[in-house]
CSV table of C-alpha atoms in Angstrom, one decimal:
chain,number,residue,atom,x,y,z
A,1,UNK,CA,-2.5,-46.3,13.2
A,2,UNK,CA,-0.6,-47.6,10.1
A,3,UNK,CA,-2.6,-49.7,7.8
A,4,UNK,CA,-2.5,-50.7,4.0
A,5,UNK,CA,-5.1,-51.0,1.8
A,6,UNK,CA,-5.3,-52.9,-1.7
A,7,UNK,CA,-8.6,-52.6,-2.8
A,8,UNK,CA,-8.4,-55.3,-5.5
A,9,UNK,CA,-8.4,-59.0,-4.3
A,10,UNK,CA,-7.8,-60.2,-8.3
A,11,UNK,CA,-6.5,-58.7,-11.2
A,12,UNK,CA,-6.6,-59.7,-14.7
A,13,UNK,CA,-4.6,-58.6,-17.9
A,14,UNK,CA,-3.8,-59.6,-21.2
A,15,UNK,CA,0.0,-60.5,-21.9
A,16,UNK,CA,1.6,-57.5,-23.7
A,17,UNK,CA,-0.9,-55.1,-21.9
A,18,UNK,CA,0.7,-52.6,-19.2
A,19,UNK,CA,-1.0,-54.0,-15.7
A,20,UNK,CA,-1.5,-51.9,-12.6
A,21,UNK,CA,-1.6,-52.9,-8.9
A,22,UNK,CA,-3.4,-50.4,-6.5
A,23,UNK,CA,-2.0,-49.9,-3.0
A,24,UNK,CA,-3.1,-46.7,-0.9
A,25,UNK,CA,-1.7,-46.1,2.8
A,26,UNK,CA,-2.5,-44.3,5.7
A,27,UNK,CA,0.8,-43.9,8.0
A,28,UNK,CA,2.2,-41.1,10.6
A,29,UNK,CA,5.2,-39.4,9.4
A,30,UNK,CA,7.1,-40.5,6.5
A,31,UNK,CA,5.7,-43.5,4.7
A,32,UNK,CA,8.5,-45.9,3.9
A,33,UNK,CA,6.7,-48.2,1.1
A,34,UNK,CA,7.6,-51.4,-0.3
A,35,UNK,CA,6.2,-54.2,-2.8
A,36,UNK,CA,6.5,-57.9,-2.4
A,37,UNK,CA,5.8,-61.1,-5.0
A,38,UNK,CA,5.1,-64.4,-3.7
A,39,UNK,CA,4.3,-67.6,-5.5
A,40,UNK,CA,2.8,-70.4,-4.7
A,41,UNK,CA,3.8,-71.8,-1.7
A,42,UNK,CA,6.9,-69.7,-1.5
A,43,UNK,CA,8.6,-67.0,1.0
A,44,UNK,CA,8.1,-63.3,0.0
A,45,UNK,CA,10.7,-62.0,-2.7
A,46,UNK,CA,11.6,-58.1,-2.7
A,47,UNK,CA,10.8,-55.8,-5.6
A,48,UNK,CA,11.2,-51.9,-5.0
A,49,UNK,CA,11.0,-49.9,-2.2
A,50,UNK,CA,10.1,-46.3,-1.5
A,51,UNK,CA,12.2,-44.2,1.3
A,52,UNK,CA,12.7,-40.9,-0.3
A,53,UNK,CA,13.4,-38.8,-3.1
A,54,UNK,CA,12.0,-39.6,-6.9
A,55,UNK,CA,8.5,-40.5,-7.1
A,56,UNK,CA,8.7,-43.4,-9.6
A,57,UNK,CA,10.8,-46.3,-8.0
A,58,UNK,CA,12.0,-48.8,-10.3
A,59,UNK,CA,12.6,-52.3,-9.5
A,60,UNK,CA,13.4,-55.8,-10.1
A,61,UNK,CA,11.7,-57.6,-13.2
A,62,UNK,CA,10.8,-54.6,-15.2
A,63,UNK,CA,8.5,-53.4,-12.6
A,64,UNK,CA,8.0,-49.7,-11.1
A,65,UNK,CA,6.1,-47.9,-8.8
A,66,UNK,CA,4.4,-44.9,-8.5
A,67,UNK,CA,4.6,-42.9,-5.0
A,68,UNK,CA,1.7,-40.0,-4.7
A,69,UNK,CA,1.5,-38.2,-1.5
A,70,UNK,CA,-1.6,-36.4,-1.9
A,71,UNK,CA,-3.3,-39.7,-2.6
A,72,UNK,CA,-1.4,-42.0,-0.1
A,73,UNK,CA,-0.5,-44.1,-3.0
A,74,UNK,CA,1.9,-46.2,-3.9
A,75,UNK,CA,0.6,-48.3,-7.0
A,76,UNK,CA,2.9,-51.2,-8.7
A,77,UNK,CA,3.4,-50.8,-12.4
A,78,UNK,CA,4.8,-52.8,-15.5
A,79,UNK,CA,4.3,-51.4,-19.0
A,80,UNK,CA,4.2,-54.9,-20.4
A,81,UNK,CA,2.7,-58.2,-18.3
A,82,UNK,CA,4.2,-61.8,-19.1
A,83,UNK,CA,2.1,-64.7,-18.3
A,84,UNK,CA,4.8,-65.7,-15.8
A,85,UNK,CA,4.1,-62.6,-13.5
A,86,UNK,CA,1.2,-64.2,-12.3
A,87,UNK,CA,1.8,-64.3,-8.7
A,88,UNK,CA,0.3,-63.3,-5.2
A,89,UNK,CA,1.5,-59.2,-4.8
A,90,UNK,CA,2.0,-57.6,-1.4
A,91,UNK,CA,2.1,-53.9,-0.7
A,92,UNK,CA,3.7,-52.8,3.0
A,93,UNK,CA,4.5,-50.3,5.1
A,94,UNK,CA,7.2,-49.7,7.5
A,95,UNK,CA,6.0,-48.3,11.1
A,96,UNK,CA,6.8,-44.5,10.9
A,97,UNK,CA,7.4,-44.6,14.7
A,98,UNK,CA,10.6,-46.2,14.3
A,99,UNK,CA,9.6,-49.7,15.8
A,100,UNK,CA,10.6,-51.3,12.6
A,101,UNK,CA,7.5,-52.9,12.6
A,102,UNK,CA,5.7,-53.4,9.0
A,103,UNK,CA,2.0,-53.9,8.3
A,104,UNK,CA,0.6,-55.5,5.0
A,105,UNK,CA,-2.3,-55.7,2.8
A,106,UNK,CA,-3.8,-58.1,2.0
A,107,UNK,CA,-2.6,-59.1,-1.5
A,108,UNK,CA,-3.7,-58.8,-5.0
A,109,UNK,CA,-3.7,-61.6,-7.5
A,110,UNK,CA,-2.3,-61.1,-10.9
A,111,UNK,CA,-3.1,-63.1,-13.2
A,112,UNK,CA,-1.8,-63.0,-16.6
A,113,UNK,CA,-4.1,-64.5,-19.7
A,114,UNK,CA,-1.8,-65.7,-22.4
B,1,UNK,CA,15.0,-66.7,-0.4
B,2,UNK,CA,18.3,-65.7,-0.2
B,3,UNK,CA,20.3,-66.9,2.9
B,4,UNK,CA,17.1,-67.6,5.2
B,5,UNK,CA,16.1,-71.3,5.5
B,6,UNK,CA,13.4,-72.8,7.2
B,7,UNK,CA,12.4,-76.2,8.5
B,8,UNK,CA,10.2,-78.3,7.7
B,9,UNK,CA,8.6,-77.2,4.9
B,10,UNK,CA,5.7,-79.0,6.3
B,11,UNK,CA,4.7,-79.7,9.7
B,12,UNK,CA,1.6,-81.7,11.1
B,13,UNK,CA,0.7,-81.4,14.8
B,14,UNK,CA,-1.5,-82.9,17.5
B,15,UNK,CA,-3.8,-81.7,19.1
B,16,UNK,CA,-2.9,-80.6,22.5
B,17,UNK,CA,1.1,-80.5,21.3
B,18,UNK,CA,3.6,-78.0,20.9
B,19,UNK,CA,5.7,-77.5,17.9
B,20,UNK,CA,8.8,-75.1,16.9
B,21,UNK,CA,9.6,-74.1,14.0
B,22,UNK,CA,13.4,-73.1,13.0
B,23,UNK,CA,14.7,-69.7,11.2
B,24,UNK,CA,17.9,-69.6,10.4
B,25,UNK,CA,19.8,-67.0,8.2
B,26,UNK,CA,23.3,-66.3,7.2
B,27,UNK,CA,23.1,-62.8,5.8
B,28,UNK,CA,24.5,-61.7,9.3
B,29,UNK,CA,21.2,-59.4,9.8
B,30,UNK,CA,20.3,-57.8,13.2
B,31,UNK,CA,16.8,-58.0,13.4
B,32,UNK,CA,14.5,-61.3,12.8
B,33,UNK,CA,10.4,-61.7,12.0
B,34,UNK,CA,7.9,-63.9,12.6
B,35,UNK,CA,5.0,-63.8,10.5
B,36,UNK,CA,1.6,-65.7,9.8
B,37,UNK,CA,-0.4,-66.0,6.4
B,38,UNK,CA,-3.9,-66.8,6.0
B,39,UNK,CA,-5.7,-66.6,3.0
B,40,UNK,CA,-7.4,-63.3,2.7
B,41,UNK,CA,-6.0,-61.6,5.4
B,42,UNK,CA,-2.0,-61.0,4.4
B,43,UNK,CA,0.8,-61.3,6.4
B,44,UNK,CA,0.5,-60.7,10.3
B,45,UNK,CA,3.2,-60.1,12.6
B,46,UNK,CA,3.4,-62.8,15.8
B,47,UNK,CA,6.8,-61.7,17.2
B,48,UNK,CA,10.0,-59.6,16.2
B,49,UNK,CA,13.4,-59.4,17.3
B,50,UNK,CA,16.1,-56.2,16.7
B,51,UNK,CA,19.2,-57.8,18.2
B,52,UNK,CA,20.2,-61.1,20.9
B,53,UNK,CA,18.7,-61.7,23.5
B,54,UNK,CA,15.8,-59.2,22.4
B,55,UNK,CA,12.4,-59.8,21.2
B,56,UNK,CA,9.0,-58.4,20.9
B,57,UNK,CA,5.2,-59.1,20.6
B,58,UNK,CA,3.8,-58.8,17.1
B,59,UNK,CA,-0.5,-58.2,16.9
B,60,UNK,CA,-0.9,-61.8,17.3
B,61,UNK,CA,1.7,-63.6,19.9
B,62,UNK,CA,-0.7,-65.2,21.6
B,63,UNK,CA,-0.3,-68.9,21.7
B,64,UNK,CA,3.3,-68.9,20.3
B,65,UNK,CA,6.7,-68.0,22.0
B,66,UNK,CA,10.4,-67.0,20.5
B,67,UNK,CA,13.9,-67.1,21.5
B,68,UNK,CA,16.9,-65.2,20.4
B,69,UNK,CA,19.9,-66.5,21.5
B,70,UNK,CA,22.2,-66.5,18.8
B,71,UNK,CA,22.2,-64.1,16.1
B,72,UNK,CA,21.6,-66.7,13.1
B,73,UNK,CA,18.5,-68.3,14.9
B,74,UNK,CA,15.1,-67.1,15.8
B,75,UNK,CA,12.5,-70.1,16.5
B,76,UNK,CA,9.3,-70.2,17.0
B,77,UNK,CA,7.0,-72.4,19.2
B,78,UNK,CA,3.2,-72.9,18.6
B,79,UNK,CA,1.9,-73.9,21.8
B,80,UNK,CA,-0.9,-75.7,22.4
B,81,UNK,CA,-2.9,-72.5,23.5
B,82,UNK,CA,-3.0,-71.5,19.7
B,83,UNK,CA,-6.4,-72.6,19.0
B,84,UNK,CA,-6.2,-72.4,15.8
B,85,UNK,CA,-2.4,-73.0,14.1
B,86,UNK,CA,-3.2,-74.0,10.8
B,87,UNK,CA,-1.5,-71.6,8.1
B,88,UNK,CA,1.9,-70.9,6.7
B,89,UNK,CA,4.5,-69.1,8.7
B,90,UNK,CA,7.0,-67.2,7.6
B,91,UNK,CA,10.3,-65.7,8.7
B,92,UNK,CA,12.3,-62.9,7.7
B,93,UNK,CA,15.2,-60.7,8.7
B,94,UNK,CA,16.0,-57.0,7.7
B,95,UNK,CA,19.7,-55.4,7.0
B,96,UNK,CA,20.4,-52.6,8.9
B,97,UNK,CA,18.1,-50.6,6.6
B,98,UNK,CA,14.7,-51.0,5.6
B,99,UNK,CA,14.2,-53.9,3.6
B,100,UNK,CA,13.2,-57.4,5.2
B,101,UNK,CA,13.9,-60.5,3.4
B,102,UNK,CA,11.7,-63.8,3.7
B,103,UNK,CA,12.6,-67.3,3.8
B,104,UNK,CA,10.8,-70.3,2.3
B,105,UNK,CA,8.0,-71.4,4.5
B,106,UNK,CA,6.5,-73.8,7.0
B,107,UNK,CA,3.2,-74.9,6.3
B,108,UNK,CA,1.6,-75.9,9.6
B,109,UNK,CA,-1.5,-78.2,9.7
B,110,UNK,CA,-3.4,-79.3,12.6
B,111,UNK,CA,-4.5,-83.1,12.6
């Protein structure tokens, strides 16, 4: 069965320091991988996805992702955190079965220390 | 959010009473999500729909139900046999790739 795992329900960085977001997977078949940011009280907005190809996905808001196969990893990236990154982050997967179901972790908070 | 709305952004209900819920979108996408947030525990899927007239159960349909009739619109009722309805529900829809994109919110609270 699909399933997501981020292992850290906080995390805490200084503004200015790089900040990393963990997310391992464990999927059938090709893992199609994607982050999510949500603020408070807000819908879910898109940041990068992983389908195929390069290993590092860049995406919106300066943020990146790394894609590992041997580790089933897929961890979220930024070389430098602003305070306003603070948010709720979401790592999914898409059903390799071809359903187009997705299953999602349960989030990691950012938060940002000025 | 991009061109998904939903309303209310808050919703109270009775015990005993059903409620729906409205998704609408404009981005002309095929396939439509429902999907309920608790703290903790992520997002979890209650139903899905890939085209009209289509839909199917999620982990955690029981206790709500969904129609597809139009394209644009893909409601969602929380019955009265949901025990336990309080939490914010979200709805997305995907492009004919892979990515899904959410709308705002409803935050549902049992009186």
């Amino acid at each position: 069965a699909q399933s997501v795992a981020q292992p850290e329900d906080q995390v805490n960085v200084a503004e200015g320091n790089p900040l990393t977001v963990k997310c391992t997977y464990s999927v059938s078949g090709n893992p199609y991988l994607f982050w999510y940011v949500q603020y408070p009280n807000r819908g879910l907005q898109f940041l990068l996805k992983y389908i195929t190809g390069d290993n590092l996905v860049k995406g919106s808001y300066g943020f990146e992702a790394e894609f590992n196969k041997s580790q089933t990893s897929f961890h979220l990236k930024k070389p430098s955190a602003l305070v306003s990154d603070s948010a709720l982050y979401f790592c999914a997967v898409r059903d390799g079965a071809g359903t187009y179901k997705y299953i999602f972790g349960t989030g990691t908070r950012l938060k940002v220390l000025a | 959010d991009g061109g998904i709305t939903q309303s209310p952004k808050y919703l109270f209900r009775k015990e005993g009473q059903n409620v729906t819920l409205s998704c609408e979108q404009n981005l002309n996408h095929d396939a439509m999500y429902w999907y309920r947030q608790d703290p903790g525990q992520g997002l979890r899927l209650i139903y899905y729909s890939q085209i009209v007239n289509d839909f199917q159960k999620g982990d955690i349909a029981e206790g709500y139900s969904v129609s597809r009739e139009k394209k644009e619109s893909f409601p969602l009722t929380v019955t009265s046999a949901q025990k336990n309805p309080t939490a914010f529900y979200l709805c997305a829809s995907r492009q004919s790739g892979d990515t899904q994109y959410f709308g705002p919110g409803t935050r549902l609270t049992v009186l």
